[in-house]
mmCIF file of C-alpha atoms and ligand atoms in Angstrom:
data_model
loop_
_atom_site.group_PDB
_atom_site.id
_atom_site.type_symbol
_atom_site.label_atom_id
_atom_site.label_comp_id
_atom_site.label_asym_id
_atom_site.label_seq_id
_atom_site.Cartn_x
_atom_site.Cartn_y
_atom_site.Cartn_z
ATOM 1 C CA MET I 1482 -20.306 -13.863 -5.450
ATOM 2 C CA ILE I 1483 -20.454 -10.369 -3.755
ATOM 3 C CA ILE I 1484 -18.243 -9.664 -1.083
ATOM 4 C CA LEU I 1485 -18.145 -6.340 1.237
ATOM 5 C CA GLY I 1486 -14.824 -5.178 2.414
ATOM 6 C CA ILE I 1487 -13.541 -2.951 5.097
ATOM 7 C CA GLU I 1488 -10.366 -1.368 5.617
ATOM 8 C CA THR I 1489 -9.277 0.611 8.850
ATOM 9 C CA SER I 1490 -5.517 -0.335 9.670
ATOM 10 C CA CYS I 1491 -4.325 3.276 9.730
ATOM 11 C CA ASP I 1492 -5.827 6.794 8.602
ATOM 12 C CA GLU I 1493 -8.239 5.566 5.996
ATOM 13 C CA THR I 1494 -11.650 4.319 7.138
ATOM 14 C CA ALA I 1495 -12.767 2.283 3.753
ATOM 15 C CA ALA I 1496 -15.519 0.198 2.601
ATOM 16 C CA ALA I 1497 -16.054 -1.453 -1.108
ATOM 17 C CA VAL I 1498 -18.372 -3.789 -2.692
ATOM 18 C CA LEU I 1499 -16.516 -6.069 -5.516
ATOM 19 C CA THR I 1500 -18.494 -8.453 -7.671
ATOM 20 C CA ASN I 1501 -17.075 -11.703 -9.662
ATOM 21 C CA ASP I 1502 -17.291 -13.820 -12.437
ATOM 22 C CA ALA I 1503 -15.363 -16.153 -14.721
ATOM 23 C CA LYS I 1504 -13.525 -13.885 -15.954
ATOM 24 C CA ARG I 1505 -12.940 -10.497 -13.920
ATOM 25 C CA ILE I 1506 -13.038 -9.043 -10.366
ATOM 26 C CA THR I 1507 -15.576 -5.814 -10.599
ATOM 27 C CA ILE I 1508 -15.587 -3.003 -7.869
ATOM 28 C CA LEU I 1509 -19.139 -2.133 -7.295
ATOM 29 C CA SER I 1510 -18.221 0.681 -4.851
ATOM 30 C CA ASN I 1511 -15.170 1.819 -3.371
ATOM 31 C CA VAL I 1512 -15.523 4.440 -0.570
ATOM 32 C CA VAL I 1513 -12.115 6.049 1.436
ATOM 33 C CA ALA I 1514 -12.723 8.564 4.095
ATOM 34 C CA SER I 1515 -9.017 9.522 4.831
ATOM 35 C CA SER I 1516 -7.991 11.453 8.288
ATOM 36 C CA ALA I 1517 -4.862 12.337 6.459
ATOM 37 C CA ALA I 1518 -5.687 15.993 6.265
ATOM 38 C CA LEU I 1519 -5.857 16.257 9.901
ATOM 39 C CA GLN I 1520 -2.852 14.025 10.616
ATOM 40 C CA ALA I 1521 -0.977 16.389 8.146
ATOM 41 C CA LYS I 1522 -1.185 19.570 10.712
ATOM 42 C CA TYR I 1523 0.752 17.389 12.951
ATOM 43 C CA GLY I 1524 3.278 15.940 10.492
ATOM 44 C CA GLY I 1525 2.202 12.236 10.258
ATOM 45 C CA VAL I 1526 -0.604 9.876 12.321
ATOM 46 C CA ILE I 1527 -1.209 9.965 15.773
ATOM 47 C CA PRO I 1528 -3.118 6.655 16.702
ATOM 48 C CA GLU I 1529 -5.169 7.905 19.315
ATOM 49 C CA GLN I 1530 -6.781 10.687 17.139
ATOM 50 C CA ALA I 1531 -6.578 8.401 13.743
ATOM 51 C CA ALA I 1532 -8.966 5.890 15.862
ATOM 52 C CA ARG I 1533 -11.110 8.462 16.776
ATOM 53 C CA GLU I 1534 -12.316 9.573 13.225
ATOM 54 C CA GLN I 1535 -12.399 5.875 12.255
ATOM 55 C CA ILE I 1536 -15.252 5.859 14.688
ATOM 56 C CA LYS I 1537 -16.902 8.805 13.124
ATOM 57 C CA SER I 1538 -16.600 8.279 9.797
ATOM 58 C CA ILE I 1539 -17.286 3.588 9.441
ATOM 59 C CA ILE I 1540 -20.636 3.760 9.622
ATOM 60 C CA PRO I 1541 -21.321 6.646 7.073
ATOM 61 C CA VAL I 1542 -18.454 5.069 5.067
ATOM 62 C CA ILE I 1543 -20.406 1.792 4.869
ATOM 63 C CA GLN I 1544 -23.417 3.068 4.113
ATOM 64 C CA GLU I 1545 -22.187 4.955 0.914
ATOM 65 C CA ALA I 1546 -20.283 1.699 -0.397
ATOM 66 C CA LEU I 1547 -23.833 0.200 -0.274
ATOM 67 C CA SER I 1548 -25.655 2.636 -1.504
ATOM 68 C CA GLU I 1549 -23.394 3.295 -4.556
ATOM 69 C CA ALA I 1550 -23.192 -0.628 -4.951
ATOM 70 C CA PHE I 1551 -26.898 -1.335 -4.287
ATOM 71 C CA PRO I 1552 -28.903 2.252 -5.615
ATOM 72 C CA GLN I 1553 -31.942 0.328 -5.025
ATOM 73 C CA LEU I 1554 -31.615 -1.043 -1.691
ATOM 74 C CA PRO I 1555 -33.545 0.587 0.775
ATOM 75 C CA THR I 1556 -31.679 2.809 3.047
ATOM 76 C CA THR I 1557 -33.275 1.285 6.952
ATOM 77 C CA ASN I 1558 -33.881 -3.003 7.575
ATOM 78 C CA TYR I 1559 -30.688 -3.401 5.454
ATOM 79 C CA GLN I 1560 -30.547 -6.771 7.488
ATOM 80 C CA LEU I 1561 -34.081 -7.757 5.390
ATOM 81 C CA HIS I 1562 -32.167 -6.992 1.927
ATOM 82 C CA ILE I 1563 -28.187 -7.366 2.181
ATOM 83 C CA PRO I 1564 -27.282 -8.846 -1.210
ATOM 84 C CA ILE I 1565 -23.716 -9.731 -0.065
ATOM 85 C CA ASP I 1566 -22.633 -13.030 0.095
ATOM 86 C CA ALA I 1567 -20.053 -12.362 2.712
ATOM 87 C CA ILE I 1568 -17.698 -9.781 4.705
ATOM 88 C CA ALA I 1569 -13.732 -9.070 4.348
ATOM 89 C CA VAL I 1570 -12.039 -7.088 6.747
ATOM 90 C CA THR I 1571 -8.653 -5.830 7.062
ATOM 91 C CA SER I 1572 -7.533 -8.156 10.762
ATOM 92 C CA GLY I 1573 -3.762 -6.722 11.215
ATOM 93 C CA PRO I 1574 -1.085 -5.776 10.807
ATOM 94 C CA GLY I 1575 -1.947 -1.727 11.575
ATOM 95 C CA LEU I 1576 -2.442 0.180 14.665
ATOM 96 C CA ILE I 1577 -4.509 -1.618 16.652
ATOM 97 C CA GLY I 1578 -7.016 1.402 17.604
ATOM 98 C CA SER I 1579 -7.783 1.682 14.070
ATOM 99 C CA LEU I 1580 -7.877 -1.856 13.348
ATOM 100 C CA LEU I 1581 -10.085 -2.621 16.131
ATOM 101 C CA VAL I 1582 -12.935 -0.212 14.524
ATOM 102 C CA GLY I 1583 -13.341 -2.370 11.219
ATOM 103 C CA VAL I 1584 -12.841 -5.591 12.973
ATOM 104 C CA GLU I 1585 -15.686 -5.372 15.933
ATOM 105 C CA THR I 1586 -17.616 -3.372 12.892
ATOM 106 C CA ALA I 1587 -17.343 -6.213 10.687
ATOM 107 C CA LYS I 1588 -18.026 -8.792 13.783
ATOM 108 C CA VAL I 1589 -21.172 -7.356 14.687
ATOM 109 C CA LEU I 1590 -22.689 -7.164 10.706
ATOM 110 C CA ALA I 1591 -21.077 -10.505 9.961
ATOM 111 C CA THR I 1592 -23.058 -11.920 13.074
ATOM 112 C CA VAL I 1593 -26.201 -9.704 12.757
ATOM 113 C CA TRP I 1594 -26.573 -10.587 8.632
ATOM 114 C CA ASN I 1595 -25.397 -14.044 9.274
ATOM 115 C CA LYS I 1596 -22.657 -14.054 6.728
ATOM 116 C CA PRO I 1597 -19.250 -15.459 6.661
ATOM 117 C CA LEU I 1598 -16.623 -13.268 8.018
ATOM 118 C CA VAL I 1599 -13.137 -13.465 6.000
ATOM 119 C CA PRO I 1600 -10.009 -11.633 7.899
ATOM 120 C CA ILE I 1601 -7.647 -10.513 5.517
ATOM 121 C CA ASN I 1602 -3.659 -9.577 6.034
ATOM 122 C CA HIS I 1603 -3.675 -6.164 4.912
ATOM 123 C CA LEU I 1604 -0.083 -6.512 3.510
ATOM 124 C CA ILE I 1605 -1.411 -9.510 1.046
ATOM 125 C CA GLY I 1606 -4.336 -6.758 0.211
ATOM 126 C CA HIS I 1607 -2.257 -4.678 -1.028
ATOM 127 C CA PHE I 1608 -1.202 -7.131 -3.849
ATOM 128 C CA TYR I 1609 -4.229 -7.810 -4.653
ATOM 129 C CA ALA I 1610 -5.176 -4.707 -6.181
ATOM 130 C CA ASN I 1611 -3.380 -6.232 -8.814
ATOM 131 C CA TRP I 1612 -6.291 -8.897 -9.320
ATOM 132 C CA ILE I 1613 -8.893 -6.374 -9.814
ATOM 133 C CA GLY I 1614 -10.493 -5.785 -13.231
ATOM 134 C CA GLY I 1615 -8.880 -7.574 -16.604
ATOM 135 C CA LYS I 1616 -5.243 -8.194 -16.863
ATOM 136 C CA ILE I 1617 -4.243 -10.405 -13.673
ATOM 137 C CA PRO I 1618 -1.093 -11.542 -12.844
ATOM 138 C CA THR I 1619 0.169 -15.352 -13.118
ATOM 139 C CA PHE I 1620 2.135 -17.440 -11.038
ATOM 140 C CA PRO I 1621 4.965 -17.518 -10.028
ATOM 141 C CA CYS I 1622 5.612 -13.591 -9.708
ATOM 142 C CA ILE I 1623 7.735 -11.244 -7.909
ATOM 143 C CA GLY I 1624 5.926 -9.052 -5.449
ATOM 144 C CA LEU I 1625 7.353 -5.793 -4.465
ATOM 145 C CA LEU I 1626 5.446 -3.970 -1.387
ATOM 146 C CA VAL I 1627 6.139 -0.372 -0.534
ATOM 147 C CA SER I 1628 4.180 1.399 1.927
ATOM 148 C CA GLY I 1629 4.437 3.392 4.233
ATOM 149 C CA GLY I 1630 5.444 0.745 7.270
ATOM 150 C CA HIS I 1631 6.386 -1.878 4.922
ATOM 151 C CA THR I 1632 9.346 -2.364 2.092
ATOM 152 C CA ASP I 1633 8.865 -6.381 0.934
ATOM 153 C CA LEU I 1634 10.078 -8.727 -1.783
ATOM 154 C CA VAL I 1635 7.883 -11.951 -1.892
ATOM 155 C CA LEU I 1636 7.952 -14.626 -4.151
ATOM 156 C CA PHE I 1637 4.119 -16.003 -5.021
ATOM 157 C CA LYS I 1638 3.791 -19.417 -6.087
ATOM 158 C CA ASN I 1639 0.286 -19.429 -5.901
ATOM 159 C CA HIS I 1640 -2.767 -18.001 -3.920
ATOM 160 C CA GLY I 1641 -1.522 -18.071 -0.203
ATOM 161 C CA LYS I 1642 1.510 -19.873 -1.161
ATOM 162 C CA TYR I 1643 4.401 -17.477 -1.013
ATOM 163 C CA GLU I 1644 7.536 -17.314 0.549
ATOM 164 C CA TYR I 1645 9.304 -13.965 1.515
ATOM 165 C CA LEU I 1646 12.665 -12.705 -0.048
ATOM 166 C CA GLY I 1647 13.576 -10.122 2.339
ATOM 167 C CA GLY I 1648 12.784 -6.687 3.611
ATOM 168 C CA THR I 1649 13.496 -3.300 5.280
ATOM 169 C CA ARG I 1650 16.006 -3.551 8.282
ATOM 170 C CA ASP I 1651 14.891 0.054 9.629
ATOM 171 C CA ASP I 1652 13.064 2.387 7.816
ATOM 172 C CA ALA I 1653 10.281 1.239 4.650
ATOM 173 C CA ALA I 1654 10.464 3.184 1.742
ATOM 174 C CA GLY I 1655 7.499 5.183 2.313
ATOM 175 C CA GLU I 1656 8.866 6.222 5.697
ATOM 176 C CA CYS I 1657 11.714 7.452 4.432
ATOM 177 C CA PHE I 1658 9.887 9.622 1.567
ATOM 178 C CA ASP I 1659 7.554 10.935 4.987
ATOM 179 C CA LYS I 1660 10.952 11.850 6.920
ATOM 180 C CA CYS I 1661 12.881 13.085 4.244
ATOM 181 C CA ALA I 1662 9.813 15.277 3.323
ATOM 182 C CA ARG I 1663 9.770 16.493 6.745
ATOM 183 C CA LEU I 1664 13.203 17.864 6.809
ATOM 184 C CA LEU I 1665 12.247 19.958 3.525
ATOM 185 C CA ASN I 1666 9.546 20.738 5.178
ATOM 186 C CA LEU I 1667 6.938 19.402 3.009
ATOM 187 C CA PRO I 1668 3.730 18.592 4.728
ATOM 188 C CA TYR I 1669 2.691 14.773 5.436
ATOM 189 C CA PRO I 1670 2.022 12.256 3.311
ATOM 190 C CA GLY I 1671 5.751 13.370 2.292
ATOM 191 C CA GLY I 1672 5.811 10.902 -0.610
ATOM 192 C CA PRO I 1673 3.638 13.055 -3.376
ATOM 193 C CA GLU I 1674 5.298 16.016 -2.317
ATOM 194 C CA ILE I 1675 8.556 14.762 -2.758
ATOM 195 C CA SER I 1676 7.115 13.444 -6.134
ATOM 196 C CA LYS I 1677 6.182 16.903 -7.674
ATOM 197 C CA LEU I 1678 9.163 18.489 -6.472
ATOM 198 C CA ALA I 1679 11.324 16.006 -8.047
ATOM 199 C CA SER I 1680 10.096 16.679 -11.590
ATOM 200 C CA GLN I 1681 11.432 20.128 -11.274
ATOM 201 C CA GLY I 1682 14.424 19.164 -10.094
ATOM 202 C CA ASP I 1683 18.292 17.256 -11.280
ATOM 203 C CA THR I 1684 18.697 14.060 -9.895
ATOM 204 C CA LEU I 1685 22.332 14.187 -10.375
ATOM 205 C CA SER I 1686 23.001 17.605 -8.274
ATOM 206 C CA PHE I 1687 23.303 15.605 -5.189
ATOM 207 C CA ASN I 1688 24.991 12.108 -4.700
ATOM 208 C CA LEU I 1689 22.982 10.542 -2.087
ATOM 209 C CA PRO I 1690 23.825 6.766 -0.469
ATOM 210 C CA ARG I 1691 21.968 3.864 -2.418
ATOM 211 C CA PRO I 1692 21.815 1.700 0.713
ATOM 212 C CA MET I 1693 22.130 -2.164 0.426
ATOM 213 C CA ILE I 1694 21.883 -1.862 -3.439
ATOM 214 C CA ASP I 1695 24.603 -4.607 -3.997
ATOM 215 C CA SER I 1696 24.276 -6.523 -0.439
ATOM 216 C CA LYS I 1697 23.186 -10.556 -1.867
ATOM 217 C CA ASP I 1698 20.304 -10.473 0.371
ATOM 218 C CA PHE I 1699 16.998 -9.003 -0.653
ATOM 219 C CA ASP I 1700 17.037 -6.776 2.759
ATOM 220 C CA PHE I 1701 16.536 -3.162 2.329
ATOM 221 C CA SER I 1702 17.636 -0.220 4.591
ATOM 222 C CA PHE I 1703 16.469 3.658 4.284
ATOM 223 C CA SER I 1704 17.322 5.578 7.352
ATOM 224 C CA GLY I 1705 21.363 6.109 6.272
ATOM 225 C CA LEU I 1706 19.572 7.974 3.381
ATOM 226 C CA LYS I 1707 17.424 9.922 5.341
ATOM 227 C CA THR I 1708 20.608 11.000 7.582
ATOM 228 C CA ALA I 1709 22.445 11.940 4.596
ATOM 229 C CA VAL I 1710 19.634 14.406 3.644
ATOM 230 C CA ALA I 1711 19.437 15.642 7.042
ATOM 231 C CA ASN I 1712 23.859 15.986 7.385
ATOM 232 C CA LEU I 1713 22.915 18.173 3.878
ATOM 233 C CA ILE I 1714 20.443 20.299 4.768
ATOM 234 C CA HIS I 1715 22.274 21.029 7.995
ATOM 235 C CA THR I 1716 25.631 21.772 6.374
ATOM 236 C CA PHE I 1717 23.602 24.359 4.023
ATOM 237 C CA GLU I 1718 22.543 25.954 7.287
ATOM 238 C CA VAL I 1719 25.918 25.980 8.813
ATOM 239 C CA LYS I 1720 27.220 27.507 5.929
ATOM 240 C CA LYS I 1721 24.333 29.969 5.389
ATOM 241 C CA SER I 1722 24.776 28.713 1.617
ATOM 242 C CA SER I 1723 21.638 29.715 -0.517
ATOM 243 C CA TYR I 1724 19.176 26.593 0.239
ATOM 244 C CA THR I 1725 17.165 28.003 -2.961
ATOM 245 C CA SER I 1726 14.024 26.706 -4.116
ATOM 246 C CA LYS I 1727 15.640 25.023 -7.203
ATOM 247 C CA VAL I 1728 18.023 23.169 -4.315
ATOM 248 C CA LYS I 1729 15.122 22.018 -2.768
ATOM 249 C CA CYS I 1730 13.783 20.553 -6.280
ATOM 250 C CA ASP I 1731 17.300 18.881 -6.773
ATOM 251 C CA LEU I 1732 17.082 17.330 -3.180
ATOM 252 C CA ALA I 1733 13.538 16.223 -3.724
ATOM 253 C CA ALA I 1734 14.673 14.222 -6.904
ATOM 254 C CA GLY I 1735 17.930 12.941 -5.809
ATOM 255 C CA ILE I 1736 15.742 11.687 -2.933
ATOM 256 C CA GLU I 1737 13.230 9.840 -4.800
ATOM 257 C CA GLN I 1738 16.101 8.573 -7.664
ATOM 258 C CA ALA I 1739 17.888 7.158 -4.661
ATOM 259 C CA ILE I 1740 15.041 5.163 -3.391
ATOM 260 C CA VAL I 1741 13.883 4.446 -6.884
ATOM 261 C CA ASP I 1742 17.142 2.820 -7.416
ATOM 262 C CA VAL I 1743 17.527 0.816 -5.040
ATOM 263 C CA LEU I 1744 13.816 -0.588 -5.003
ATOM 264 C CA VAL I 1745 14.360 -1.321 -8.649
ATOM 265 C CA ALA I 1746 17.582 -2.599 -8.434
ATOM 266 C CA LYS I 1747 16.360 -5.459 -5.609
ATOM 267 C CA THR I 1748 13.081 -6.177 -7.643
ATOM 268 C CA LEU I 1749 15.374 -6.876 -10.737
ATOM 269 C CA LYS I 1750 17.913 -9.422 -8.879
ATOM 270 C CA ALA I 1751 14.919 -11.372 -7.322
ATOM 271 C CA THR I 1752 13.121 -11.443 -10.662
ATOM 272 C CA GLN I 1753 16.345 -13.035 -12.124
ATOM 273 C CA LYS I 1754 17.249 -15.071 -9.582
ATOM 274 C CA TYR I 1755 13.804 -16.899 -9.699
ATOM 275 C CA LYS I 1756 13.575 -16.692 -13.000
ATOM 276 C CA VAL I 1757 9.738 -15.194 -13.073
ATOM 277 C CA LYS I 1758 8.323 -13.703 -15.872
ATOM 278 C CA GLN I 1759 6.029 -11.660 -13.771
ATOM 279 C CA ILE I 1760 6.312 -8.680 -11.193
ATOM 280 C CA ILE I 1761 3.629 -7.399 -8.918
ATOM 281 C CA VAL I 1762 4.348 -4.183 -7.195
ATOM 282 C CA ALA I 1763 1.620 -2.508 -4.408
ATOM 283 C CA GLY I 1764 1.705 0.250 -1.463
ATOM 284 C CA GLY I 1765 1.308 3.647 -1.676
ATOM 285 C CA VAL I 1766 4.738 4.478 -3.108
ATOM 286 C CA ALA I 1767 3.811 2.163 -6.068
ATOM 287 C CA ALA I 1768 1.573 5.359 -6.816
ATOM 288 C CA ASN I 1769 5.210 6.699 -7.692
ATOM 289 C CA ARG I 1770 5.500 7.916 -11.076
ATOM 290 C CA LYS I 1771 9.550 7.512 -11.237
ATOM 291 C CA LEU I 1772 9.252 3.829 -9.783
ATOM 292 C CA LYS I 1773 6.673 3.312 -12.222
ATOM 293 C CA ASP I 1774 8.696 4.376 -15.142
ATOM 294 C CA ASP I 1775 12.001 2.886 -13.740
ATOM 295 C CA LEU I 1776 10.581 -0.372 -13.488
ATOM 296 C CA ARG I 1777 8.645 -0.300 -16.665
ATOM 297 C CA PHE I 1778 11.815 0.297 -18.470
ATOM 298 C CA ILE I 1779 13.765 -2.276 -16.745
ATOM 299 C CA SER I 1780 10.929 -5.051 -16.538
ATOM 300 C CA ASN I 1781 10.938 -4.269 -20.613
ATOM 301 C CA ASP I 1782 14.970 -4.921 -20.992
ATOM 302 C CA LEU I 1783 15.218 -8.029 -23.519
ATOM 303 C CA ARG I 1784 17.052 -10.251 -20.708
ATOM 304 C CA ILE I 1785 14.542 -9.762 -18.250
ATOM 305 C CA ASP I 1786 11.082 -9.551 -19.886
ATOM 306 C CA ALA I 1787 8.732 -9.579 -17.661
ATOM 307 C CA LYS I 1788 5.292 -8.070 -17.549
ATOM 308 C CA LEU I 1789 4.696 -5.497 -15.142
ATOM 309 C CA HIS I 1790 1.225 -4.868 -13.039
ATOM 310 C CA ILE I 1791 0.744 -2.023 -10.965
ATOM 311 C CA PRO I 1792 -2.585 -1.123 -9.765
ATOM 312 C CA PRO I 1793 -4.228 2.401 -10.202
ATOM 313 C CA PRO I 1794 -2.876 4.873 -7.800
ATOM 314 C CA GLU I 1795 -6.023 4.862 -6.216
ATOM 315 C CA LEU I 1796 -5.553 1.328 -5.608
ATOM 316 C CA CYS I 1797 -2.268 2.040 -4.478
ATOM 317 C CA THR I 1798 -3.018 3.914 -1.078
ATOM 318 C CA ASP I 1799 -5.145 2.166 1.676
ATOM 319 C CA ASN I 1800 -8.208 0.931 0.443
ATOM 320 C CA ALA I 1801 -11.120 -1.284 0.860
ATOM 321 C CA ALA I 1802 -11.375 -3.084 -2.758
ATOM 322 C CA MET I 1803 -7.842 -4.636 -2.754
ATOM 323 C CA VAL I 1804 -8.774 -6.155 0.510
ATOM 324 C CA THR I 1805 -12.173 -7.818 -0.713
ATOM 325 C CA SER I 1806 -10.614 -8.720 -4.175
ATOM 326 C CA ALA I 1807 -7.958 -10.745 -1.618
ATOM 327 C CA ALA I 1808 -10.651 -12.315 0.087
ATOM 328 C CA PHE I 1809 -12.039 -14.042 -3.460
ATOM 329 C CA PHE I 1810 -8.661 -15.960 -3.571
ATOM 330 C CA ASN I 1811 -8.269 -16.042 0.100
ATOM 331 C CA TYR I 1812 -11.766 -17.515 1.404
ATOM 332 C CA HIS I 1813 -10.990 -18.619 4.539
ATOM 333 C CA PRO I 1814 -14.214 -17.857 6.784
ATOM 334 C CA THR I 1815 -13.549 -17.476 10.539
ATOM 335 C CA ASP I 1816 -15.752 -17.755 14.039
ATOM 336 C CA PRO I 1817 -17.153 -13.543 14.401
ATOM 337 C CA LEU I 1818 -17.284 -14.434 18.077
ATOM 338 C CA THR I 1819 -13.672 -14.796 17.855
ATOM 339 C CA LEU I 1820 -11.839 -12.783 15.172
ATOM 340 C CA GLN I 1821 -9.146 -10.383 16.987
ATOM 341 C CA ALA I 1822 -7.267 -7.633 15.404
ATOM 342 C CA ASN I 1823 -3.669 -8.507 15.400
ATOM 343 C CA PRO I 1824 -1.525 -5.186 15.008
ATOM 344 C CA ASN I 1825 1.608 -7.107 14.346
ATOM 345 C CA LEU I 1826 0.560 -9.555 11.852
ATOM 346 C CA SER I 1827 3.393 -10.385 9.259
ATOM 347 C CA LEU I 1828 3.448 -11.563 5.743
HETATM 348 O O1 KG4 Z 337 0.041 1.856 1.159
HETATM 349 P P1 KG4 Z 337 -0.179 3.270 2.056
HETATM 350 O O2 KG4 Z 337 -1.255 4.132 1.721
HETATM 351 O O3 KG4 Z 337 -0.291 3.172 3.351
HETATM 352 C C1 KG4 Z 337 0.359 2.088 4.330
HETATM 353 O O4 KG4 Z 337 0.002 0.681 4.265
HETATM 354 O O5 KG4 Z 337 1.707 2.360 5.129
HETATM 355 O O6 KG4 Z 337 1.337 4.053 2.243
HETATM 356 C C2 KG4 Z 337 1.386 5.382 2.573
HETATM 357 C C3 KG4 Z 337 2.507 5.593 1.727
HETATM 358 C C4 KG4 Z 337 3.082 7.036 2.405
HETATM 359 O O7 KG4 Z 337 4.385 6.615 2.991
HETATM 360 C C5 KG4 Z 337 3.268 8.378 1.145
HETATM 361 O O8 KG4 Z 337 4.143 8.783 1.252
HETATM 362 C C6 KG4 Z 337 3.706 7.013 0.363
HETATM 363 O O9 KG4 Z 337 2.868 5.567 0.468
HETATM 364 N N1 KG4 Z 337 2.999 7.651 -1.013
HETATM 365 C C7 KG4 Z 337 3.855 7.975 -1.820
HETATM 366 C C8 KG4 Z 337 3.279 8.208 -3.169
HETATM 367 N N2 KG4 Z 337 1.684 8.564 -2.786
HETATM 368 C C9 KG4 Z 337 2.299 7.738 -2.025
HETATM 369 N N3 KG4 Z 337 5.240 8.027 -1.775
HETATM 370 C C10 KG4 Z 337 6.006 8.357 -3.109
HETATM 371 N N4 KG4 Z 337 5.426 8.628 -4.528
HETATM 372 C C11 KG4 Z 337 4.045 8.986 -4.200
HETATM 373 N N5 KG4 Z 337 3.055 9.444 -5.188
HETATM 374 ZN ZN1 ZN Z 338 -1.200 0.077 3.646
#
């Protein structure tokens, strides 16, 4: 089976073509156009602007994904030759203006090409980046989703069968990275920027809070950490202490370690409680080196002995390959005339 997937939930316009056989899912093409550089000018995503960029990029991105996957395909009269079996699209959650561009485009293409249309939840899509390629997870597994808008722990019992264990009560992990980066005058998106500085800093220089690390549930809270960082920077300013680049690196290292410590502790707790031997991590923050290293170290502990699955960095941040992969395992076509984008879709 060959599926074309479309993802436009935020500031990335993405299209991918994937195929499956008995053994594995393979990427034929995976194209992402990001308006992050434009958004960076304003320190974050402006929904209206992101939607306008989606409109500009959607057709060229789909065309590029198709011609990369099928180089022999004629560039005109696609409808006569299109060798795909279905179209998958992110139907939510996300920014409504951005979502609408992908959903309406997918509806039109599904109708014109007479192909089944498979709506995919963006959050579930993130997890399915782990099912691309050879070494796929087995059930049951604990899923940790860490993105710009979500921090969730999920117990997966099978495809389409999962239990929500907990999530953030305020800021998401990625949001915390982004907001702390802004406090440090670093550009958007902040996660990779903090990570870069952190590699030259000392994690022990600042004793930052690890909110809810010992709470009995699987919930998270990151807004207190951001406030602690804001207070620290304010104190530096008031006391006119030297806010050197070394201090900035140490602060970045402290922020990264605090976020990672909480994520690792809660994932570990869920793994132990539900006695699972597989952990899947997904979302933009899963591209973080420190998180990867610490989760790997903990999951290798003999008492846990769990297999860890983290997608390559380009499949952690928003892309259409993950959405397409999810469609192979959650194949529930819908009526292209009635599908609606849902910005508030939950897990
Ligand atoms: O999954 P994603 O691309 O978009 C959403 O669905 O939200 O995640 C974006 C988030 C941003 O907050 C960004 O700062 C964070 O992922 N991020 C990282 C890294 N790369 C992206 N955070 C920490 N370390 C990274 N290397
Ligand atoms: Zn995402």
